[in-house]
Each structure stands twice: as C-alpha cells, then as structure tokens.
Amino acid sequence: MESWVGWLLFLCCHLLLFHFSSSHSLCHLHEKTALLQFKTSFSDNNYHFRCDNLVPKTRTWENGTDCCSWSGVTCHPISGHVIGLDLTCSGLLGEIIPNTSLFRLSHLQSLNLAFNYFSSQLSFPFGGFVSLTHLNLSGDFLFRGEIPSQISQLSKLESLDLSDTLLTWEESNWKKFLQNTTVLRELILDKVNMTSSSMSQLNLSTSLVSLSLRGTGVRQNLKTDIFCLPKLKHLCLSENSVEYFPNLSCSAASLTMLDLSWNMLEGTIPASFSNFTHLTSLNLSSNYLKDSISSSILTLPYLTVLDLRYNQFYGQIPSSLSNLQHLLHLDLSENRLEGPLPNKITGLSNLTFLSFNDNLLNGTIPAWCLSLPFLKELDLSDNQFTGHIPSISSQSLESLYLCYNKLHGYIPQSVFTLVNLTHLCLSSNNFSNFHNSSFFTNTPRLERLYLSSVGLTKFPKLLGKFPMLTKLDLSDNKLNGAVPEWLHKIDSLKVLNLSHNLLTTPMNQFSRNYNLRFLDISFNLLIDDMSSSICKISNLIILSLSHNKLTGVIPSCLVNLQFLFVLDLKNNTLNGTLPTTFSMNSYLTILNLNNNQLEGLLPESLSNCIKLKILDVGNNQIEDKFPHWVQTLPELTILVLRANKFYGPIANLKTKYGFSSIVIFDISSNYFNGPIPKTYIQNFKAMKNVIKYKGSEFYMNTPLTQVSASLNVMILYITEYMYESVTVTTKAISMTLHKIPRNFFTIDLSQNKFEGQIPYVIGELHALRGLNFSHNRLSGLIPKSIGYLTNLESLDLSSNMFTGRIPTELTNMNFLAVLNLSNNQLVGEIPKGKQFATFSNDSYLGNSGLCGFPLSMNCNNTEQNPPSSPSLLGEERFGFGWEPVVIGYGCGMIFGIGLRLLYYRKA
C-alpha cells in the first residue's frame, strides 16, 4: 500500500513539474505576434557576400509552435520573455521602420541583425530596449544616415557593433554616448564615418576592452594616449591614413592585439614597442615602414601573429626570429628583404602560416621551412631561390607556393604525397620531371594547381582523377594541338587558364566544361567560327578569347549570359555587326573588341550595361555618330573608339555626372568635327584630383571575389585579380598597358577634324598625364592653362593651326618628357628652363616664326615671317611621319616612362 502511495506522489510531482515547465516554456503571445509581424515585413534573399550557406532563420517561425523553439530566438528560462534575437545571415531584405513590431520586445538583452539587407535610416526607438547589453547591426551596408542620440539611452550596453554600414557618428551624439554607456567593453565601428568625432572623449576611466575603428577617418582626431586606456586589450586603427605612431610610452599598457595596417606610417618601428610585453598579435602591414626588422618586436615574448607585409623592410631576415617561440602566423611578404634565409631556426616549431613571398631572397630553400610539424601554408614565391626543393616532411601542409623563382632539378616525390594539400603553385621555375604521371596521383584534396611557364609541351596525365580540382593554370607553356579528353570530364573545374600556348582546339569542345566560371584561351592558334555553343557554359563570368584567329560574328547569346562580367575578344578577325540585345540586367563590366573587323553601328543597348567600366572597340570599321548614350554609364572608366569611322560633331553633355569616372578617353583617328566639347572636359572629374596610390591600389583591377559577390554567385577558390589591358598612344609611341595604372589619365582626340580653340578649362585636369590634340584643325592661341597640368608627361599639339607664342607657363610641367608643337603657325622665342631645355628641334619643326634654343635661328637677328599653313586634307592628314620625332626623343623618353612608373609604384 505504502509503495502505491509513493508511486502516486512521485507521479503527481512529475505531472506538476511538467505542467509548470511546459506552461513557462511558451513565449508570451504579444511577443510571438511581434516576431511574426516582423517576419512578414521582409522578403527573403538567399545570398549575402559575408555568409556561407545562408539559410533564413525566420523560416522556422510558424504560428502554431512555441516561439522559444524558433531558430535565433532565446527566451528567459523562468519568465518566458524573449531576451535574445540572433538573425545573422538570414537574408532579410527590406526597410526597418521606426514603429516596427521588433521594438515591442522590451525584455531583449541581445539583438543581432548582422549581414542582412536592411535599408533604413537608423531612427530606431532604442529607448524601449532598457535591458539591452549586446547590439550588432554590422554588415547591413544599407543602413545609412546619422547615428541617433537615442542610442546613448542604452546605458547597460556592453557590446556595440555597427561596422560596415553607411552610418555617420557626429561629435555631439558620440560624446553623449560615451558619457552614458559606462560599462561598455566592446566597440566595433569599422567603416562608420567618424571624421568629425573626437577621440578625446575616451577618458582613462573607460571600461573598453576591445576598440575597432578601421576606416573611420579618425586620423586627425586620434587621442595621443589611446594606447594607454587601462583595460584596453584589442585595438584596431587600420585604414585611417595615420602618419605617425601615437604615444607608446605607457608602462602599464595591457594591449594583446594591435592593428595599424593600411595606414601611412613611415620610418622605423619605435623602440618603445618593446613596452607592449603582452602583445600576442601585431599587424603593421601595408605602410611605408623602411628599416631592417626591428629588434623591438623580436623581443615580444608572447607574439603569436606578426604581420609586416607590404612595407619597405630591407636587409636579411634575422635568425633571432626564433626567439618568438609562440609564433603561429608570420608574414614578411612584399618587402625588400634580401640574402639567404637563416640556415637553422629552431624556435618556430608552432608555425601554421609562413610567407616570405615577393622579396629579393636568394640561395637555397633551407630544410627547416619544409619540416615544421604544424605548418599549413608556406609561400616562398616571387623571390630568387635557386637549387632543388628539399624533401618535405611537413605533412600538415595545405598550401605550398614555390612559383616564380629559379628552382630547378627534379621535384621531390614528397610533394605529391601531401594528402592534405589543396593549393600547389610551381609556376615559372625550371623543373625537369613534369611528365612523370605518377606525380599526380596522391593528392586527392587538390583544389588549385598552377603549372604556368614550366616548359610543358604535353598535357600532364591523370589530372582528371582529382575530384576537387577547381582551378587549373597551364598558361605560358608550349602545349599544342587539342585539349585532352580527361580535362573535359573534371566537373569540379571552375577556372581554366590555357592562355599563351599553341592550341588549335575547336571552340565547341570547351562548351563541355559547363561548370566553368573563368575561361582564358587567349594567345593561342584557335582558327574557328565564334560558335554559339560557348553559351552552353551559362554561368561564365570571365571569358577571354583574345589574340587568336577566330572568325564570324559575335553570337547574341554571348552578350546575354546572365553572369558575364568580362568579355575579351580583341585581336581576332571577327566581322559583322555587334549584337543589339545587351540585357537590362547585364553585369558586363569589361568589353574589349579591339582590332577586329566589326562594322555597322555601336548598339545603343550597350547603355543597359550600367556596370560597364571599360569599353574598347578601337581598330574596327564601326561607322556611327558619337555614341551620346555612353554618358549615362555611371562607372565608365575607359572609353576607346580609336581608328574607326565615327563621324560628325560631338554634342554637349545631357547628364550632370556623365564621364565623371573617365581615366582614358581615346576617340582618335576618326572623322569627328566641330569644336572640342567643353562640357566633357568639365565633367572629367576623376582627372582633376591627383591621388597617390600604394601597393596593389596602384593598378586598376577587378577582384573576382567581389565580382562573385555582386553577381549573387558563390565562386570559391578564386582570389586572384583579372587585369584588363588597353592600348594607348602616349609620348609618340603606341603601347599596351597590361596593367593599367590608376593615375594613367590620358585624352587623345588626334587625327580628326576638330576645329576652334582648346577650351581653357583643360587646365583643371591636374592629374592628366597624356594629352594629344594633334592632326586636327584647331586654331587660336595655346591656352596658358595647359601649364597648370604639372603631372603631364606627353603633350602633342602638332599639325594644327595654332598661332601666337608658346606660353611660358608650359615650363611649369616638370614631368613633361615629350613635347610636339610642330607644323603650326607659332611665333616668338621658345620658352627657356626646366624640361624645355631637354627638347630637340623636332618638337618645333614647321613653325617658321619660332626662334631660340634649340633652333639655330637667333631671336635677335631674325625676321619672323608668317608661316604657311600646313595641309590638313587628304593623305597628309594622316601622313605626318613620327619617325624623326621618336628618334629625337630617344632613350631619354623611354627612361622617363620607366622612372615615372617606378615612382608611382613606390609612392
């Protein structure tokens, strides 16, 4: 009997507990309703460039279920109130309005809306979140406007992340926020505009442990003792153009992580860095530091990450690096380090990442580099290493880059037994045994294989057995004939580079690689019609077929591929008219059709390609008026129409911002007439400001990882840059720029029928480096304002009808390497001084009224007779011989080009 009573009591207790727990596990009805209303306010977008495998969390939110069980929702275990909402990477698309139901969740302690697509002013009623301790709105780059003062009402806030938004924090609201949020420990404001906010509000009593101000513009407002905040452990000040190291004299500094990368720091690393004895991570990359590797950082006992890449460090790599026994990540790449690597280093056994690439290192590769037990990534590329590759015992290696050296001999078999290897680069060396097929059988995880410029004459065998291969680069070899069958069977292949070989494969064969995103078969011997079968590779982003012998017309389906970003068909023999059906939704950014036999009109449907940056249709037979619609392309950077049959006057701009991004404007060798369009010159805004670029910023490039993001297509394993070349005429020679400097601003209107005067506003284009108005019918005086173009390197006004004197203001152009004023009606004394002392007679031929150096005619003893007008008609319009001009400038001009490019590369 007693046992039955006990069992009944036990059962009753459990029933009561179950009833109590189940009744309290259900979230409150008004909060559930608020969440469901919030869900219906937004549509789903299945992509965000910061998120992998995005799955909207709100898909689990259903009316008949307990909201405390919903994905991303956290409830208090006793009260049942919603206290946490995490909707990161949920693909939410729409606008958050001030009265949105979200703000009825008054018990929230944590709110994370990062990495969605919320388009909104940040005018939220933050005062309702009295319990909020953690707020994250980062990565929602459509958030815009000023950060409201109401955010300072969150007095319990411990963590705030507003990074990567379009927000601005004004001084008054910033000051109020710091006064009220006294328990704040983490503050991440990367890319928030804080140019007007002073760091003086950060007093030494702050509770901040982590502070990140990347790219906020606080350079002028940095508090000099920001390093001395007593509890600060993590500090990021990168991308702020900081020119000087802040005060480093704090003896009580507790920093463990310091990031000063991508600034403008110069000189040496201060010796006071040795005060930061708690540092575990130091990033000084992408600055202008010029020194041997400082001993002040080689004595920091707890460093695990040291990043000094992209500076100007010189000298040898010291063996004292082995003092950093806790180091996991070491990057000294892209400096000027030289000499051999230390032969014996024993203290780096914990390294997982090691990069010395792009230096001047020589000698042999020491064995220790390839025997570190935990090493995952090793990059020794772009140096001058010689000798053989040592045997590899680092079985943990996942990435091995030995390309662009002077290595030779046999590749050790151990390279091909690295079962974890995903990336292998052996390009541009002198290895002997690439044709041994057994080398390509024991690396099942290989994703990227770079074998360019290694002298291959036959395709390596058995590559088709690599189930994970996504990128294959066999460019710059001597491969001939057809592509082997096994290559077409690699379904995982996304990137295929076969450029600069001797291939004759029919175009329709490549359509079998239907998963390709990047296909480069340029500089081969393809003799085939442009078949529409190429469109079967429907997800192509990059297609380069230039420098072949392709014939026929461009198939219309090609320009309408959904994700096509780059189409390069230059230097073929394509004919017919261009497709007329460029899509409204086109992502086309680079279109290069130079040097073909295309004819007809330039289709106005190209104006649908609003992302177009480079449009090059030069050296064809296109016959049309000036395409006025190109002014509607907001991102157009390079326009080349040269050597076609364009004709007629150029009307003034009809759009306010037309051509504001133009860097190269080349409409030479056509039949344009009328005045030079003044409004175009006024709108060339990119040419008006002189900007110094550094490092990888110096060249125009197209990062493919950004391309994939903008296309809503995940293209993993593509991190290199796709550079587009363009051919220009400057300094009296035609040259192809395979990498286009961002500051290479040129205007070429030569060999047309323009008439009238040069607009005076030409002097506003201060960044201009090349100006060619030659072989036209221009008249009047040479404007003095050209002398304001102090960056100009080449000025050609020859074969026109200019009169009067050469303005003395032209002597202000200190970089001028080429000057051609020949065949005009200029008179008077040639200006003296500076660059004018370097020009020869050829610069002034055909101006009988000129005198003075370098001409033999003395100004004091000559009578200036009116010169005869040069003929501008018929064959003579294009018949002016450049040979004496080029010979006159000689080696000095070529040296000037090299010196100038070197100056900008290192600036």
Tab-separated table of N, CA and C in Angstrom, residues 578 589-594 602-603 606-607 609 612-619 622 625-633 635-644 646 650 653 658-670 672 677 680 684 687 700 724-729 740 744-749 754:
chain	number	residue	atom	x	y	z
A	578	LEU	N	27.801	44.240	-84.257
A	578	LEU	CA	27.720	43.834	-82.864
A	578	LEU	C	26.298	43.406	-82.539
A	589	THR	N	31.067	44.319	-67.290
A	589	THR	CA	31.880	45.407	-66.755
A	589	THR	C	33.050	45.735	-67.673
A	590	ILE	N	33.564	44.747	-68.369
A	590	ILE	CA	34.674	44.964	-69.307
A	590	ILE	C	34.289	44.343	-70.646
A	591	LEU	N	34.286	45.169	-71.697
A	591	LEU	CA	34.018	44.689	-73.049
A	591	LEU	C	35.139	45.189	-73.946
A	592	ASN	N	35.961	44.264	-74.440
A	592	ASN	CA	37.102	44.622	-75.280
A	592	ASN	C	37.005	43.875	-76.602
A	593	LEU	N	36.732	44.633	-77.667
A	593	LEU	CA	36.602	44.063	-79.011
A	593	LEU	C	37.639	44.671	-79.948
A	594	ASN	N	38.693	45.240	-79.416
A	594	ASN	CA	39.694	45.956	-80.201
A	594	ASN	C	40.323	45.065	-81.271
A	602	LEU	N	27.341	51.183	-83.353
A	602	LEU	CA	27.586	50.761	-81.977
A	602	LEU	C	26.227	50.709	-81.295
A	603	PRO	N	25.759	49.522	-80.884
A	603	PRO	CA	24.368	49.385	-80.435
A	603	PRO	C	24.071	50.183	-79.167
A	606	LEU	N	23.885	48.887	-75.440
A	606	LEU	CA	25.014	48.832	-74.507
A	606	LEU	C	24.790	49.741	-73.308
A	607	SER	N	23.940	50.741	-73.460
A	607	SER	CA	23.641	51.628	-72.333
A	607	SER	C	22.919	50.883	-71.218
A	609	CYS	N	24.076	48.256	-69.949
A	609	CYS	CA	25.162	47.681	-69.130
A	609	CYS	C	25.689	48.763	-68.194
A	612	LEU	N	29.300	48.918	-66.741
A	612	LEU	CA	30.428	48.914	-67.664
A	612	LEU	C	31.496	49.909	-67.226
A	613	LYS	N	32.728	49.408	-67.083
A	613	LYS	CA	33.869	50.239	-66.726
A	613	LYS	C	34.806	50.460	-67.911
A	614	ILE	N	34.979	49.433	-68.728
A	614	ILE	CA	35.889	49.523	-69.874
A	614	ILE	C	35.118	49.153	-71.132
A	615	LEU	N	35.100	50.085	-72.089
A	615	LEU	CA	34.502	49.837	-73.396
A	615	LEU	C	35.550	50.159	-74.452
A	616	ASP	N	36.060	49.134	-75.114
A	616	ASP	CA	37.124	49.297	-76.100
A	616	ASP	C	36.698	48.619	-77.403
A	617	VAL	N	36.364	49.445	-78.391
A	617	VAL	CA	36.014	48.928	-79.717
A	617	VAL	C	36.958	49.515	-80.766
A	618	GLY	N	38.132	49.911	-80.344
A	618	GLY	CA	39.098	50.525	-81.248
A	618	GLY	C	39.536	49.598	-82.367
A	619	ASN	N	40.025	50.215	-83.466
A	619	ASN	CA	40.594	49.473	-84.594
A	619	ASN	C	39.610	48.478	-85.192
A	622	ILE	N	33.612	50.371	-87.437
A	622	ILE	CA	32.301	50.832	-86.982
A	622	ILE	C	32.049	52.241	-87.522
A	625	LYS	N	27.705	57.933	-85.501
A	625	LYS	CA	27.949	59.192	-84.816
A	625	LYS	C	28.485	58.896	-83.419
A	626	PHE	N	28.944	59.942	-82.739
A	626	PHE	CA	29.444	59.717	-81.382
A	626	PHE	C	28.310	59.134	-80.529
A	627	PRO	N	28.576	58.028	-79.818
A	627	PRO	CA	27.516	57.382	-79.025
A	627	PRO	C	27.195	58.192	-77.769
A	628	HIS	N	26.268	59.127	-77.912
A	628	HIS	CA	25.956	60.038	-76.807
A	628	HIS	C	25.483	59.304	-75.565
A	629	TRP	N	24.935	58.106	-75.739
A	629	TRP	CA	24.382	57.364	-74.610
A	629	TRP	C	25.448	56.862	-73.643
A	630	VAL	N	26.729	56.860	-74.038
A	630	VAL	CA	27.763	56.358	-73.114
A	630	VAL	C	27.871	57.246	-71.880
A	631	GLN	N	27.412	58.498	-71.987
A	631	GLN	CA	27.476	59.395	-70.833
A	631	GLN	C	26.554	58.940	-69.705
A	632	THR	N	25.638	58.007	-69.997
A	632	THR	CA	24.735	57.514	-68.955
A	632	THR	C	25.323	56.347	-68.179
A	633	LEU	N	26.514	55.898	-68.571
A	633	LEU	CA	27.159	54.776	-67.877
A	633	LEU	C	27.925	55.342	-66.676
A	635	GLU	N	29.797	54.246	-64.257
A	635	GLU	CA	31.093	53.746	-63.795
A	635	GLU	C	32.124	53.663	-64.918
A	636	LEU	N	31.789	54.210	-66.095
A	636	LEU	CA	32.699	54.100	-67.234
A	636	LEU	C	34.036	54.772	-66.928
A	637	THR	N	35.108	53.994	-67.055
A	637	THR	CA	36.453	54.459	-66.725
A	637	THR	C	37.317	54.622	-67.966
A	638	ILE	N	37.176	53.713	-68.913
A	638	ILE	CA	37.995	53.740	-70.131
A	638	ILE	C	37.073	53.650	-71.340
A	639	LEU	N	37.208	54.618	-72.248
A	639	LEU	CA	36.452	54.610	-73.499
A	639	LEU	C	37.445	54.726	-74.647
A	640	VAL	N	37.496	53.700	-75.493
A	640	VAL	CA	38.388	53.684	-76.649
A	640	VAL	C	37.552	53.434	-77.903
A	641	LEU	N	37.484	54.461	-78.775
A	641	LEU	CA	36.785	54.364	-80.057
A	641	LEU	C	37.747	54.557	-81.221
A	642	ARG	N	39.031	54.597	-80.971
A	642	ARG	CA	40.034	54.988	-81.947
A	642	ARG	C	39.992	54.134	-83.215
A	643	ALA	N	40.399	54.759	-84.338
A	643	ALA	CA	40.592	54.058	-85.605
A	643	ALA	C	39.347	53.305	-86.051
A	644	ASN	N	38.225	54.021	-86.112
A	644	ASN	CA	37.002	53.515	-86.703
A	644	ASN	C	36.523	54.529	-87.741
A	646	PHE	N	33.812	56.698	-86.991
A	646	PHE	CA	32.895	57.609	-86.306
A	646	PHE	C	33.008	58.997	-86.938
A	650	ILE	N	30.395	66.423	-81.785
A	650	ILE	CA	30.050	65.810	-80.502
A	650	ILE	C	29.217	66.812	-79.725
A	653	LEU	N	27.143	67.496	-73.184
A	653	LEU	CA	26.577	66.505	-72.273
A	653	LEU	C	25.141	66.845	-71.915
A	658	GLY	N	27.842	62.711	-66.328
A	658	GLY	CA	28.423	61.925	-67.386
A	658	GLY	C	29.937	62.012	-67.433
A	659	PHE	N	30.591	60.871	-67.569
A	659	PHE	CA	32.050	60.769	-67.722
A	659	PHE	C	32.829	61.206	-66.484
A	660	SER	N	32.220	61.230	-65.344
A	660	SER	CA	32.919	61.708	-64.140
A	660	SER	C	33.999	60.746	-63.678
A	661	SER	N	33.966	59.480	-64.155
A	661	SER	CA	34.965	58.494	-63.722
A	661	SER	C	36.002	58.197	-64.797
A	662	ILE	N	35.964	58.901	-65.923
A	662	ILE	CA	36.837	58.584	-67.057
A	662	ILE	C	38.313	58.761	-66.698
A	663	VAL	N	39.110	57.748	-67.087
A	663	VAL	CA	40.564	57.773	-66.915
A	663	VAL	C	41.252	57.859	-68.274
A	664	ILE	N	40.769	57.099	-69.237
A	664	ILE	CA	41.315	57.121	-70.598
A	664	ILE	C	40.166	57.425	-71.559
A	665	PHE	N	40.330	58.497	-72.343
A	665	PHE	CA	39.326	58.912	-73.315
A	665	PHE	C	40.034	59.016	-74.658
A	666	ASP	N	39.844	58.011	-75.524
A	666	ASP	CA	40.572	57.924	-76.789
A	666	ASP	C	39.577	57.772	-77.932
A	667	ILE	N	39.386	58.845	-78.699
A	667	ILE	CA	38.497	58.802	-79.868
A	667	ILE	C	39.284	59.208	-81.112
A	668	SER	N	40.573	58.944	-81.108
A	668	SER	CA	41.467	59.379	-82.176
A	668	SER	C	41.215	58.611	-83.469
A	669	SER	N	41.746	59.169	-84.568
A	669	SER	CA	41.724	58.517	-85.884
A	669	SER	C	40.313	58.163	-86.327
A	670	ASN	N	39.423	59.145	-86.248
A	670	ASN	CA	38.073	59.019	-86.760
A	670	ASN	C	37.779	60.246	-87.625
A	672	PHE	N	35.512	62.848	-86.544
A	672	PHE	CA	34.764	63.810	-85.746
A	672	PHE	C	35.126	65.226	-86.174
A	677	PRO	N	34.367	69.326	-77.291
A	677	PRO	CA	33.238	69.502	-76.351
A	677	PRO	C	33.719	69.949	-74.963
A	680	TYR	N	32.448	68.092	-71.768
A	680	TYR	CA	33.073	66.811	-71.461
A	680	TYR	C	34.270	67.036	-70.547
A	684	PHE	N	35.148	65.647	-66.592
A	684	PHE	CA	36.169	64.629	-66.329
A	684	PHE	C	36.701	64.803	-64.904
A	687	MET	N	39.910	63.179	-63.410
A	687	MET	CA	41.199	63.711	-63.866
A	687	MET	C	41.606	64.983	-63.129
A	700	MET	N	44.614	49.419	-61.745
A	700	MET	CA	43.203	49.049	-61.832
A	700	MET	C	43.111	47.534	-61.844
A	724	GLU	N	42.796	43.874	-67.036
A	724	GLU	CA	42.424	44.095	-68.425
A	724	GLU	C	43.436	45.056	-69.043
A	725	SER	N	43.908	44.738	-70.240
A	725	SER	CA	44.888	45.581	-70.914
A	725	SER	C	44.191	46.549	-71.846
A	726	VAL	N	44.882	47.618	-72.179
A	726	VAL	CA	44.374	48.589	-73.138
A	726	VAL	C	45.565	49.173	-73.875
A	727	THR	N	45.380	49.438	-75.163
A	727	THR	CA	46.437	50.012	-75.984
A	727	THR	C	46.197	51.509	-76.133
A	728	VAL	N	47.209	52.306	-75.804
A	728	VAL	CA	47.102	53.759	-75.897
A	728	VAL	C	48.309	54.293	-76.641
A	729	THR	N	48.175	55.515	-77.148
A	729	THR	CA	49.305	56.202	-77.758
A	729	THR	C	49.697	57.348	-76.846
A	740	ILE	N	46.857	48.557	-65.894
A	740	ILE	CA	46.565	49.966	-66.111
A	740	ILE	C	46.732	50.720	-64.805
A	744	PHE	N	46.886	56.826	-64.720
A	744	PHE	CA	47.259	56.987	-66.120
A	744	PHE	C	46.103	57.678	-66.846
A	745	PHE	N	45.987	58.984	-66.657
A	745	PHE	CA	44.896	59.759	-67.240
A	745	PHE	C	45.339	60.308	-68.593
A	746	THR	N	44.653	59.930	-69.651
A	746	THR	CA	45.023	60.394	-70.981
A	746	THR	C	43.781	60.799	-71.769
A	747	ILE	N	43.966	61.803	-72.629
A	747	ILE	CA	42.949	62.236	-73.582
A	747	ILE	C	43.597	62.255	-74.956
A	748	ASP	N	42.987	61.557	-75.917
A	748	ASP	CA	43.526	61.517	-77.274
A	748	ASP	C	42.394	61.799	-78.265
A	749	LEU	N	42.425	62.989	-78.865
A	749	LEU	CA	41.465	63.381	-79.896
A	749	LEU	C	42.151	63.541	-81.237
A	754	PHE	N	38.553	68.212	-85.671
A	754	PHE	CA	38.118	69.203	-84.686
A	754	PHE	C	38.657	70.578	-85.064
